[in-house]
Short mmCIF file of C-alpha atoms in Angstrom, two decimals:
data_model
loop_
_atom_site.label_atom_id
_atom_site.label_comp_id
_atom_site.label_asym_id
_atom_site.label_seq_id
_atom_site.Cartn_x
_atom_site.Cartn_y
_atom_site.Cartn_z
CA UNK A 1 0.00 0.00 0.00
CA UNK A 2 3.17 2.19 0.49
CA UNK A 3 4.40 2.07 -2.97
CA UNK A 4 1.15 2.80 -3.90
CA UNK A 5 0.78 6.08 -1.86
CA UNK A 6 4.38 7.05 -2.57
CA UNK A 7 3.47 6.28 -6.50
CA UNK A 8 0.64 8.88 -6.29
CA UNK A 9 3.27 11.07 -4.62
CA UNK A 10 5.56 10.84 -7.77
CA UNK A 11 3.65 11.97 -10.09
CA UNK A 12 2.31 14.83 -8.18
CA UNK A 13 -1.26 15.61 -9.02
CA UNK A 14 -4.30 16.00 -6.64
CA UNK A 15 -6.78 17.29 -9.39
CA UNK A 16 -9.59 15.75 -10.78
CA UNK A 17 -12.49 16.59 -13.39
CA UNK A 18 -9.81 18.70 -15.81
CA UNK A 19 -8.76 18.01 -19.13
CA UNK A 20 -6.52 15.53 -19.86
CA UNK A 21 -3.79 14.18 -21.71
CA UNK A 22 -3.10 10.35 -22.42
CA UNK A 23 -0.56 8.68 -19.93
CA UNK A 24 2.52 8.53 -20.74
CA UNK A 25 4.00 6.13 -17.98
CA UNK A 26 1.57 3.69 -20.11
CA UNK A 27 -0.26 2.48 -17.01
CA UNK A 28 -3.62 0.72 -17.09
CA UNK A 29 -6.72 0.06 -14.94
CA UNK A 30 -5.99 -2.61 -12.44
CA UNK A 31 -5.38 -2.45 -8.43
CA UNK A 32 -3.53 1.11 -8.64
CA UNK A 33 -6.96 3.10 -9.87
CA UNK A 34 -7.24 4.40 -6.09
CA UNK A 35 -4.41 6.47 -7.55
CA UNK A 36 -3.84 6.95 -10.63
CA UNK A 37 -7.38 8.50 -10.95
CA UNK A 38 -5.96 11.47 -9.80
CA UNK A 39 -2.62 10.87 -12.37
CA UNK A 40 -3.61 13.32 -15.16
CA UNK A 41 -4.71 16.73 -13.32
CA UNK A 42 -3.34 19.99 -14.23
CA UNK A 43 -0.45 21.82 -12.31
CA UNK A 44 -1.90 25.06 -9.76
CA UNK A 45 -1.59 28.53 -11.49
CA UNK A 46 -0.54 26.92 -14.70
CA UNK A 47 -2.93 25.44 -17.70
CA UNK A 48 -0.64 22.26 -18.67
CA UNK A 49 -0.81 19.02 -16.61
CA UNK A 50 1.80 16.80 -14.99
CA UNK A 51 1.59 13.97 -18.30
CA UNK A 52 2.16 16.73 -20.56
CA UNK A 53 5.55 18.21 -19.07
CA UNK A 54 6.70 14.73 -17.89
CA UNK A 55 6.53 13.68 -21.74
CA UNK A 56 7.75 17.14 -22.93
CA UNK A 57 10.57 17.02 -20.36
CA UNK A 58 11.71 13.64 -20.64
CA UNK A 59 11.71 12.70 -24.26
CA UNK A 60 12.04 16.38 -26.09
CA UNK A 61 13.96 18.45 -23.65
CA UNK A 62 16.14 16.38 -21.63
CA UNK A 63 18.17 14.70 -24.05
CA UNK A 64 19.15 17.93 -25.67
CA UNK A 65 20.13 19.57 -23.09
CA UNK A 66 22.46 17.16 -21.91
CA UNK A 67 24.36 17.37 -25.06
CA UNK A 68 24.21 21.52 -25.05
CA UNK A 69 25.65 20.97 -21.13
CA UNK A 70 28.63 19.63 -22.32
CA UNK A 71 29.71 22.52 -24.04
CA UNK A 72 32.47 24.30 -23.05
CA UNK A 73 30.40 27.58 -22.87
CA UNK A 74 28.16 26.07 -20.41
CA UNK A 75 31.21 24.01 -18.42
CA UNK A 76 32.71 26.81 -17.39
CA UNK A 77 30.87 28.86 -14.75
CA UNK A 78 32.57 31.80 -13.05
CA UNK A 79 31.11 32.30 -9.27
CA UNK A 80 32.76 33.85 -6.43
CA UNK A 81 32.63 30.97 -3.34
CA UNK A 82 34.90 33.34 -0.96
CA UNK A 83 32.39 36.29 -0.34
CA UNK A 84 31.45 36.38 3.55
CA UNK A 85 28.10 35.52 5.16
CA UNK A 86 26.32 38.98 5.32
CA UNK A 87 23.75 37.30 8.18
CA UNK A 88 26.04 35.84 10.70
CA UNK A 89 29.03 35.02 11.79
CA UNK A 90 31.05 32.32 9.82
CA UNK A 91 30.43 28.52 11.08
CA UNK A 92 33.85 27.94 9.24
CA UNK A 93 34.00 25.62 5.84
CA UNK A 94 32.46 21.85 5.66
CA UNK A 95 35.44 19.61 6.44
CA UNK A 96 33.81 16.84 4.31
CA UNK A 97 36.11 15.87 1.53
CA UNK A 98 32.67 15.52 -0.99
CA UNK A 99 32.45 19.47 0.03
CA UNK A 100 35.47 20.20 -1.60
CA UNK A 101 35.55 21.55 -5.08
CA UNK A 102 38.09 20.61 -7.64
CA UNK A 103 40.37 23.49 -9.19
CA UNK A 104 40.23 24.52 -13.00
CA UNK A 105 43.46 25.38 -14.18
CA UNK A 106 44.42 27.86 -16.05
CA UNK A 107 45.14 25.63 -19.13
CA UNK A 108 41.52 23.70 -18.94
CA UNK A 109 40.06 27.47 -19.39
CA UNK A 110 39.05 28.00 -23.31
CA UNK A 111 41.05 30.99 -24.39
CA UNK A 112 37.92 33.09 -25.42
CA UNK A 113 36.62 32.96 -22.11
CA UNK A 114 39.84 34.52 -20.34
CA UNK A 115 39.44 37.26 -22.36
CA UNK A 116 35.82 37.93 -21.25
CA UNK A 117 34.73 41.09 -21.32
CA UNK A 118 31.95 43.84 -19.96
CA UNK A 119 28.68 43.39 -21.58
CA UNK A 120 27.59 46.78 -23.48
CA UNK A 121 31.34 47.58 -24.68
CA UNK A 122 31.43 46.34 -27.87
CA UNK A 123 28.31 46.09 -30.42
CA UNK A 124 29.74 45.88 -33.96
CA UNK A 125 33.32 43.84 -33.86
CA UNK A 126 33.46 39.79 -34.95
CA UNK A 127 33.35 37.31 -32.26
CA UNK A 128 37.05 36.86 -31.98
CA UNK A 129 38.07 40.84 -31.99
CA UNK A 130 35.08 41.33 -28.82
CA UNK A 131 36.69 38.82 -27.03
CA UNK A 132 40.69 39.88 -26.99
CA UNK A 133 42.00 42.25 -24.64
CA UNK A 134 44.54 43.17 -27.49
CA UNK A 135 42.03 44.60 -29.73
CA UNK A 136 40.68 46.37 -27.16
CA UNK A 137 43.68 48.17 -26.30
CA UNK A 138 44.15 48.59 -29.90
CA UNK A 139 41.34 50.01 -30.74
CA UNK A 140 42.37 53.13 -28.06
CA UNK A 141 45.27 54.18 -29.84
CA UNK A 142 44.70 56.65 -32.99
CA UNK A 143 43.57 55.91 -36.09
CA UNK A 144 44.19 56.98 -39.84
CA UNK A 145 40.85 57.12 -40.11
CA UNK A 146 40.23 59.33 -37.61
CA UNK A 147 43.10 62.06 -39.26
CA UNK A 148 41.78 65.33 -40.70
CA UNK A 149 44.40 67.12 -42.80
CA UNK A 150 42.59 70.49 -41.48
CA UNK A 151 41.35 69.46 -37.95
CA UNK A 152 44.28 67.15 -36.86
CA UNK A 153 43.50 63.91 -35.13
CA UNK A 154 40.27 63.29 -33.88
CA UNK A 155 40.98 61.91 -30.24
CA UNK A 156 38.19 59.47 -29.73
CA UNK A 157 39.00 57.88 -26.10
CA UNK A 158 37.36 58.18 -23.15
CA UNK A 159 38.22 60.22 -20.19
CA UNK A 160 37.97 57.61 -16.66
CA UNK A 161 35.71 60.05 -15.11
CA UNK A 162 33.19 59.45 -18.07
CA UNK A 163 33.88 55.62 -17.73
CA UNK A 164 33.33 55.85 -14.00
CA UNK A 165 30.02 57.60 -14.53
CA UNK A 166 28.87 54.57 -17.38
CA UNK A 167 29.76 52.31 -14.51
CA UNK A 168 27.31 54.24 -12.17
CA UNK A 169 24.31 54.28 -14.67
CA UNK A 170 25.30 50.27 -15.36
CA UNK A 171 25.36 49.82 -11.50
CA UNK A 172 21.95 51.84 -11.42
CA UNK A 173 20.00 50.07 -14.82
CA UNK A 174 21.25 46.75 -12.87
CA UNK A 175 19.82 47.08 -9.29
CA UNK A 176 16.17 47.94 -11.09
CA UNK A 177 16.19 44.97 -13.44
CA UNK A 178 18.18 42.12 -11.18
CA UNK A 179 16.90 39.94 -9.25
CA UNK A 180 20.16 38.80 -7.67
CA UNK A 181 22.69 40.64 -5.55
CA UNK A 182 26.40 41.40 -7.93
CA UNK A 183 29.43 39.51 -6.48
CA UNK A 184 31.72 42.00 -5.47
CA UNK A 185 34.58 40.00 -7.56
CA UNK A 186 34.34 38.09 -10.51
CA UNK A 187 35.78 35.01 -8.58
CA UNK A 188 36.99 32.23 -10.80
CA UNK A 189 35.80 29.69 -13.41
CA UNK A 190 34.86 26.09 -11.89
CA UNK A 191 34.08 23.30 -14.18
CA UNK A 192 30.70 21.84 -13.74
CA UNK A 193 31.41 18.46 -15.01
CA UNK A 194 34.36 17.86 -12.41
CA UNK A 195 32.26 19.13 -9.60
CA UNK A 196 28.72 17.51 -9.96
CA UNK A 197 25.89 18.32 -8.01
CA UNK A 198 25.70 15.56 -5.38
CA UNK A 199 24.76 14.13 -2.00
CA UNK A 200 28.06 15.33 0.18
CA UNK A 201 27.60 14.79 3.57
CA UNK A 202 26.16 18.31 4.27
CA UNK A 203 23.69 19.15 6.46
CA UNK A 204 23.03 19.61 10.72
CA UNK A 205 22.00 23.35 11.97
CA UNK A 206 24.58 24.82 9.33
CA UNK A 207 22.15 23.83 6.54
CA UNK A 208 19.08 23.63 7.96
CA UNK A 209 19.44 27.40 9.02
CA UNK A 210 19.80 28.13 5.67
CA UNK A 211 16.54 27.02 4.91
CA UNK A 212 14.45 28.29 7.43
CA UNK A 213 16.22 31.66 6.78
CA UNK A 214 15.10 31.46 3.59
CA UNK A 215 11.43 30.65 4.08
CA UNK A 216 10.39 31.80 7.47
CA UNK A 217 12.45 35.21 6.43
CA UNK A 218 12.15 35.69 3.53
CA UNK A 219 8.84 34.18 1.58
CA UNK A 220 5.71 35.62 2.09
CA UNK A 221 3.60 33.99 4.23
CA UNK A 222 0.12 33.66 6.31
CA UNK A 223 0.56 34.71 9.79
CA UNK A 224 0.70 32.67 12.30
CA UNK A 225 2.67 29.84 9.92
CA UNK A 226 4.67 27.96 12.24
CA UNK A 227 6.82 25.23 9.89
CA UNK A 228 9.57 26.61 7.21
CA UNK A 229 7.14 25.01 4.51
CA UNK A 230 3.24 26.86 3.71
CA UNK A 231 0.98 23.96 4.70
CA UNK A 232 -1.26 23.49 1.05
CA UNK A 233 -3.99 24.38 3.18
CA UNK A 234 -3.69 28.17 3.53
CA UNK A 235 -1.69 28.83 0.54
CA UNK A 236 -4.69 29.31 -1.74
CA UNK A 237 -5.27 32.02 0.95
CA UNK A 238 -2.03 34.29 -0.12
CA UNK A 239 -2.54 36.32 -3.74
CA UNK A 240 -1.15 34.98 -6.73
CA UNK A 241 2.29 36.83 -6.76
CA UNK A 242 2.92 35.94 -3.15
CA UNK A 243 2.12 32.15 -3.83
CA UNK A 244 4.40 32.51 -7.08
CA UNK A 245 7.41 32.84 -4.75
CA UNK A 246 6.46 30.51 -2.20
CA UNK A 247 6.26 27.55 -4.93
CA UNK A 248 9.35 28.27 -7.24
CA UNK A 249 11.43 28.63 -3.92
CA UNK A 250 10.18 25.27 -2.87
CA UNK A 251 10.12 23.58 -6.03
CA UNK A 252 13.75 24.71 -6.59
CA UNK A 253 14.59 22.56 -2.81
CA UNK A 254 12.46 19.79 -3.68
CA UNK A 255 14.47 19.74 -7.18
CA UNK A 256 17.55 19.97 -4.82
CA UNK A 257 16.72 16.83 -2.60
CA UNK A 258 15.93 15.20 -5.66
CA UNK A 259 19.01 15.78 -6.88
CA UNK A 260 20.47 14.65 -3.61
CA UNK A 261 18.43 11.51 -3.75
CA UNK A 262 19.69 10.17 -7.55
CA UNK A 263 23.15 11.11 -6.61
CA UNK A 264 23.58 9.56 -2.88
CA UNK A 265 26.86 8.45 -1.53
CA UNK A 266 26.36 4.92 -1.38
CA UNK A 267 29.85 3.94 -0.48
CA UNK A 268 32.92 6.38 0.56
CA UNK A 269 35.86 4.66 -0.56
CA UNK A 270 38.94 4.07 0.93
CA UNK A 271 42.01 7.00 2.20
CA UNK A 272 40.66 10.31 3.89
CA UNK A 273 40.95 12.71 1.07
CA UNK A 274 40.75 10.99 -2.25
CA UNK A 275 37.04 10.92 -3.45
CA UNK A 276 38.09 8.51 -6.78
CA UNK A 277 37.13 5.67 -4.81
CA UNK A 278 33.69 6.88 -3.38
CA UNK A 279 30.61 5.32 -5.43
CA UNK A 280 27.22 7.90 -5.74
CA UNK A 281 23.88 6.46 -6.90
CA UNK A 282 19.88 6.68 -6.41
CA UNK A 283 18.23 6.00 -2.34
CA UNK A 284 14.85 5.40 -3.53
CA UNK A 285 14.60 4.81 0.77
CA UNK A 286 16.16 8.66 0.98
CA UNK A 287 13.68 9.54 -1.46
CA UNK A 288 10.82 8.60 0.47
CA UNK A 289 11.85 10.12 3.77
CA UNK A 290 12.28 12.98 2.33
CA UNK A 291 8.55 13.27 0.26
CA UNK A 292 6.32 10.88 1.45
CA UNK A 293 3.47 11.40 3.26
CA UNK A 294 4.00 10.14 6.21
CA UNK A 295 7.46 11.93 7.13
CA UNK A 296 5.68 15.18 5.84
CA UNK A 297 2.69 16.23 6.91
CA UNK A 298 1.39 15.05 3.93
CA UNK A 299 2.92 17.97 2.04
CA UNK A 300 5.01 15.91 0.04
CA UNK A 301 3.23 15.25 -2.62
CA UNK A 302 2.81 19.76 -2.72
CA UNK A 303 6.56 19.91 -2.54
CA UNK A 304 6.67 17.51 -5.77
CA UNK A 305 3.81 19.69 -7.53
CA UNK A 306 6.19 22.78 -7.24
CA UNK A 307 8.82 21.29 -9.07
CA UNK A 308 6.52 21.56 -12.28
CA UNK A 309 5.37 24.75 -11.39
CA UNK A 310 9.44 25.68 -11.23
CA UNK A 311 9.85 24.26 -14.45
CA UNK A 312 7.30 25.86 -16.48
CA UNK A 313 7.96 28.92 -15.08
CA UNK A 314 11.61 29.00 -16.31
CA UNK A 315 10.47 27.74 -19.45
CA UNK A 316 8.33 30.31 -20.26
CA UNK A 317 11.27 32.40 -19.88
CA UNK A 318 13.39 30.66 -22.07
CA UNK A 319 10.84 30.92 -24.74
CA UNK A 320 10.48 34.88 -23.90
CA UNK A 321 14.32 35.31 -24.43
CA UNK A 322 15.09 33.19 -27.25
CA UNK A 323 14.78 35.92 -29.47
CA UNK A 324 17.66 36.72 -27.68
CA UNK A 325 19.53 34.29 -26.65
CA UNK A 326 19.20 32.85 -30.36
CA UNK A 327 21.47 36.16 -30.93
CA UNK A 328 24.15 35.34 -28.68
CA UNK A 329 27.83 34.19 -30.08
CA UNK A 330 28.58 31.41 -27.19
CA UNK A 331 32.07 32.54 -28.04
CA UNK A 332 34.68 30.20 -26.56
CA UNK A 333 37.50 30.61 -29.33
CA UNK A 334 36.76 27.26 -30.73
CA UNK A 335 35.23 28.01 -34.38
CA UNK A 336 33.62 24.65 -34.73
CA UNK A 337 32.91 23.93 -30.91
CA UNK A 338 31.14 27.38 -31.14
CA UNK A 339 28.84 26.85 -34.28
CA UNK A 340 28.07 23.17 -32.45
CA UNK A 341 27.12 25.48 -29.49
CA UNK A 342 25.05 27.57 -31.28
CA UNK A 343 23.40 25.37 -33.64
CA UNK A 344 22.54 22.97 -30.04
CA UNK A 345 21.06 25.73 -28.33
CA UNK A 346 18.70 26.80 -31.90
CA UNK A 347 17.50 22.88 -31.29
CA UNK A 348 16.75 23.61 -27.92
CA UNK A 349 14.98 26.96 -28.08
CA UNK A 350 13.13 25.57 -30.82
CA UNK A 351 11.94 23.06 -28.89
CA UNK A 352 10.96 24.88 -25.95
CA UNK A 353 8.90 27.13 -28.06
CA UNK A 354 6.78 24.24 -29.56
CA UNK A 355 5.80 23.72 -25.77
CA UNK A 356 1.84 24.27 -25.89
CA UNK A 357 0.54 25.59 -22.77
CA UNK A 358 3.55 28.21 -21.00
CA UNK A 359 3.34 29.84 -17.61
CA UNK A 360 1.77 32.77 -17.55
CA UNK A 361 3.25 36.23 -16.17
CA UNK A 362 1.59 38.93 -17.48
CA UNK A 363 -1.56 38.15 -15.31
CA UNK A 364 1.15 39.14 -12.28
CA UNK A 365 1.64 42.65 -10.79
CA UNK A 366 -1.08 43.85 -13.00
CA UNK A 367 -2.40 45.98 -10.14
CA UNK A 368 -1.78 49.72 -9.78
CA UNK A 369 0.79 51.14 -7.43
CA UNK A 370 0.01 48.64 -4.95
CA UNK A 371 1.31 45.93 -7.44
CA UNK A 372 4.55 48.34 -8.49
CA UNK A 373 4.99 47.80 -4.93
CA UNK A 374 4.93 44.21 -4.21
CA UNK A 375 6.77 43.59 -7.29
CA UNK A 376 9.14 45.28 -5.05
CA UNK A 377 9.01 43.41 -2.18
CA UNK A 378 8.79 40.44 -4.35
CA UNK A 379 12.43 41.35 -5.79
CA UNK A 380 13.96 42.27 -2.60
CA UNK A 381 12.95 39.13 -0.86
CA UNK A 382 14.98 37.31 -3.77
CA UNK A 383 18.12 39.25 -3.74
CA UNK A 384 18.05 38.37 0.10
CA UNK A 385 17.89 34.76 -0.95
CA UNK A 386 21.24 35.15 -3.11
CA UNK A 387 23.06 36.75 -0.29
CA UNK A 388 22.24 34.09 1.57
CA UNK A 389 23.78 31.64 -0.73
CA UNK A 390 27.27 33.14 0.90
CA UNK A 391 26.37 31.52 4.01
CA UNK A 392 26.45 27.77 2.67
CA UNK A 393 29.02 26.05 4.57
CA UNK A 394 29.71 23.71 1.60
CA UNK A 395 31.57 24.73 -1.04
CA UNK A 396 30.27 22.61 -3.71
CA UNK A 397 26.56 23.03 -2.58
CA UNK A 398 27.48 26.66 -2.00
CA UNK A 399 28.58 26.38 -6.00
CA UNK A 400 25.22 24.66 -6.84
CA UNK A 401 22.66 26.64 -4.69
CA UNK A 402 24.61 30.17 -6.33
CA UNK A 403 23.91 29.11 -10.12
CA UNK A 404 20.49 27.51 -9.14
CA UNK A 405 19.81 30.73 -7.37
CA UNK A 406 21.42 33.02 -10.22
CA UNK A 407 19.37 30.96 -12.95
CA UNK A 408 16.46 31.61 -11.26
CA UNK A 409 16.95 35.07 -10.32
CA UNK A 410 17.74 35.29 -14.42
CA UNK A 411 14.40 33.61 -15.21
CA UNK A 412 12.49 36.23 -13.19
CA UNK A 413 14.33 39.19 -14.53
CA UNK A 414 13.06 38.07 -18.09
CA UNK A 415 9.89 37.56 -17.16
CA UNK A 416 9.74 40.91 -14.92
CA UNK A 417 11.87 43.43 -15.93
CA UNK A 418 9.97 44.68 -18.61
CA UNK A 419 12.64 45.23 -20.91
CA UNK A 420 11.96 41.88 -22.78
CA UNK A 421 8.14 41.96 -23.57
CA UNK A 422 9.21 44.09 -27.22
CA UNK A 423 12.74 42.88 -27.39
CA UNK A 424 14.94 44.37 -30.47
CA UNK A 425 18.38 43.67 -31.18
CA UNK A 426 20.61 46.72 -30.10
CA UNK A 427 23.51 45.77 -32.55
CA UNK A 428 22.87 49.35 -34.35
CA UNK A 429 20.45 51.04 -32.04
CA UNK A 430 22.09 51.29 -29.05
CA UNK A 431 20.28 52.38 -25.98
CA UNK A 432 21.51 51.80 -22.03
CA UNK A 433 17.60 51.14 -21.33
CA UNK A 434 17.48 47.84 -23.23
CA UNK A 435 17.79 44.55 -22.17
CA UNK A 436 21.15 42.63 -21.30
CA UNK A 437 22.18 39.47 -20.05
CA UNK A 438 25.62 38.62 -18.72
CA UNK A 439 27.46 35.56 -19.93
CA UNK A 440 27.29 34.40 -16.42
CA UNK A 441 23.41 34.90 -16.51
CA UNK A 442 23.24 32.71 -19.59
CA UNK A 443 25.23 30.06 -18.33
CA UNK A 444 23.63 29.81 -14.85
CA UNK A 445 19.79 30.47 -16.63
CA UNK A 446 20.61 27.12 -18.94
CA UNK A 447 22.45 24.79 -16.28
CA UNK A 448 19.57 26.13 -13.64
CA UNK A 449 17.09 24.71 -16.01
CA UNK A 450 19.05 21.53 -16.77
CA UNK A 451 18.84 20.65 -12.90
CA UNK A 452 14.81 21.12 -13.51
CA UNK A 453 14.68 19.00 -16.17
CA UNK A 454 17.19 16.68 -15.08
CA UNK A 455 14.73 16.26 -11.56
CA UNK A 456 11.84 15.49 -13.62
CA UNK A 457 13.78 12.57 -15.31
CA UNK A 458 15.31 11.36 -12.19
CA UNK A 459 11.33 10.89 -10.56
CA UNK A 460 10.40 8.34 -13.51
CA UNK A 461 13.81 6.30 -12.67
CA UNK A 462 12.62 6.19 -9.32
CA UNK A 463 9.03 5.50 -10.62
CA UNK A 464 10.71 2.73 -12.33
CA UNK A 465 12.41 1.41 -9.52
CA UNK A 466 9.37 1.30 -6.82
CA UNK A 467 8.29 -1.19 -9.71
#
C-alpha cells in the first residue's frame, strides 16, 4: 500500500475533473486506480498538466540539453565561493572531503573565455576581436581614419571620469532589473562536469538554518505559519504573486533533494581525502523520507507539484528570451565547438517554443501602485535569498545553490523586468535602457534549467524502480 501512496506522490497531481492528456507512464486500470485517478490533473496557477511536461521534459527536452551541457560555454561557470556571510558570523567551511571543489586550471580554461569582457562595450566587432584584450587596447590608440588634414587627429577615447560615470548608470539600470545581488569579484571559473551536483555529507543546523532563513524570512507567508514550509492548506489564501514565490522557492529545494536523492553516496571509498574511490547512486529509501506522506505532513506530494510549477515557469522564460539568446555568439574561441554550441542551443529553443501551454506572467503585478509595490518586495525578498547563498558552509553546494539561485533570479528578470516583452536587437540602435544578459546569466539560466529538467527525469527512474 506504500508504494502505492508514494506512486501517487511521484507523479504529483491532486486534481480531478480537468482536461486531460493520455498517460505517458503507459499504465492501465488494475489495483492502482485508487491512484492513478488522480494521475492526469493539471499543475496550480498553470494550464498544462503533470503527463504533458513529464513527456515534454523527458523525451524532447532532456536529451538535448544534456548534449548543449557539455559545451564548453556552459562548463565553465565563473562564481565567487569566498564572499562572507552577510547574516552571521562564519560557522567555518564543511570539512567533508565531498564538500570540496576541484580546481580549474588555467590551461583547462578556453582561451575566449579569459578574455571575457563587460557586456555593453562592444556592439559591432566579430566574435574573436570582442573577445581579446589586445584589440581592445588597440582600438584606443589613434587611427588613420580618424586624421583630418585640417582638424588634426580626432581623439576618440574616453576620459575615466566618463567611464566611472557609465559604470554608475550600469550599477543603477542593474539594481532595477536584477533579481540577484552582484558579487563584489568576478571570482573564478569552476568546471561543472568535475564538480557535480551531489549528495556530500552536508547538512546539521549549518544547513538547515539556511533554509528556514530562507522561508520563514524571507517568503511571504500567512501569519501565524509555524513550519519553514506553507501547509497546502492556507496557501490558496495568499494572492497569486505571493504564492508565485512561495512555490518556485520550494520547487527549486524539492528539485535539490531530488538531486540529492539520484546522486547519494552509497559507499565512501577508501584514504581520507581521495574521493576517486567513493561510489554515488539513487536511495529510492532517501527519497521517500524525504517526500512521502507520512514523514511530511502530507505535504510531500505539494513539494513535488512545485517542481513543475518551477519548471514551467523558467520555461516560459526561455521561450520569452530566445529571441535573444538565439542572438548570442557562445564565443569560446573554438570556431567549430562554437557553431556546435550555437546550432545545439537553436535545437533547444526551438523546442521549448513548440511547448503548448507556458506559464503565464503577465496576469502578475497587474495591479496599480500597490502591485509596483509588491513587485518590489517580491524582488527584494529574492536578492536576500542570493546573499544568503554566501552563508552555505559547503563549497560545492554553496557552487550549486549560487547558479540555481542566479538561474532563477535570471528567469524572473526576463519575465519581470519589462525590458523583454518588445525585445529588439541593439547591434545598431544602441540604448543603455534595453535589455542585457551577462554571460554568467546565460550560463547559470541554462544549467539552472538543466537541474529542472534533469529532476523530472530522475522521478520516472525512481518511478521505475518502486516497480
Amino acid at each position: 500500500m506504500f508504494s502505492s501512496i508514494f506512486f501517487l506522490l511521484i507523479v504529483l497531481t491532486n486534481f480531478s475533473n480537468v482536461r486531460v492528456h493520455g498517460n505517458y507512464f503507459g499504465t492501465n486500470a488494475r489495483t492502482d486506480d485508487q491512484c492513478f485517478c488522480k494521475l492526469k490533473g493539471s499543475i496550480d496557477d498553470c494550464s498544462c498538466n503533470v503527463d504533458t511536461v513529464d513527456y515534454f521534459n523527458n523525451v524532447k527536452i532532456y536529451p538535448r540539453l544534456q548534449s548543449l551541457l557539455l559545451k564548453d560555454y556552459f562548463r565553465f561557470y565563473r562564481v565567487n565561493l569566498k564572499q562572507q556571510c552577510p547574516f552571521w558570523a562564519d560557522d567555518s567551511k564543511c570539512a567533508i572531503r565531498y564538500c570540496h571543489i576541484q580546481p580549474c586550471h588555467d590551461d583547462d580554461i578556453p582561451e575566449g573565455l579569459k578574455g571575457e569582457v563587460p557586456r555593453n562595450v562592444h556592439f559591432n566587432e566579430s566574435p574573436t576581436d570582442k573577445y581579446k584584450l589586445s584589440t581592445q587596447l588597440a582600438n584606443c590608440n589613434q587611427n588613420a581614419k580618424d586624421y583630418n588634414m585640417e582638424l588634426g587627429y580626432l581623439n576618440t577615447t574616453i576620459s575615466s571620469e566618463n567611464y566611472k560615470e557609465f559604470e554608475r548608470w550600469q550599477q543603477y539600470d542593474d539594481a532595477q532589473d536584477n533579481f540577484c545581488v552582484k558579487e563584489s569579484s568576478p571570482g573564478e571559473y569552476v568546471d561543472l562536469l568535475l564538480n557535480p551536483e551531489r549528495y556530500t555529507g552536508y547538512k546539521g543546523p549549518s544547513a538547515h538554518r539556511i533554509w528556514r532563513s530562507i522561508y520563514m524570512e524571507n517568503c511571504f507567508r500567512p501569519k501565524n505559519s509555524p513550519h519553514n514550509f506553507i501547509q497546502s492548506s492556507t496557501i490558496n489564501g495568499m494572492c497569486l504573486e505571493k504564492r508565485v514565490f512561495y512555490r518556485v522557492i520550494s520547487g527549486l529545494h524539492a528539485s535539490i533533494n531530488i538531486h540529492l536523492c539520484s546522486k547519494y553516496l552509497l559507499s565512501s571509498g577508501d584514504g581520507l581525502t581521495a574521493v576517486s574511490g567513493a561510489k554515488w547512486g539513487p536511495n529510492l529509501g532517501e527519497l521517500q523520507r524525504r517526500f512521502s506522506p507520512e514523514t511530511t505532513g502530507d505535504e510531500g506530494p505539494n513539494w513535488l507539484k512545485n517542481l513543475y510549477f518551477i519548471y514551467l515557469l523558467e520555461l516560459r522564460a526561455l521561450a520569452k528570451a530566445a529571441p535573444y539568446l538565439e542572438r548570442e555568439e557562445y564565443y569560446t574561441g573554438n570556431e567549430i565547438d562554437d557553431k556546435d554550441t550555437r546550432l545545439a542551443i537553436h535545437d533547444v529553443l526551438k523546442t521549448v517554443k513548440s511547448f503548448p501551454e507556458h506559464f503565464n506572467e503577465t496576469v502578475m503585478f497587474s495591479g496599480g501602485a500597490h502591485a509596483k509595490i509588491l513587485k518590489e518586495e517580491f524582488r527584494q525578498h529574492f536578492r536576500n535569498i542570493s546573499r544568503i547563498m554566501d552563508c552555505v558552509g559547503c563549497d560545492k553546494c554553496k557552487l550549486w545553490g549560487k547558479l540555481q539561485i542566479q538561474g532563477l533570479g535570471t528567469a524572473l528578470k526576463i519575465l519581470f523586468s519589462g525590458k523583454f516583452d518588445k525585445w529588439e536587437s541593439t547591434l545598431h540602435n544602441f540604448s543603455r535602457k534595453q535589455f542585457f544578459l551577462e554571460r554568467s546569466e546565460i550560463v547559470a539560466l541554462i544549467n539552472g534549467f538543466g537541474r529542472l529538467s534533469e529532476s523530472i527525469f530522475e522521478l520516472d527512474k525512481f518511478r521505475q524502480m518502486m516497480r
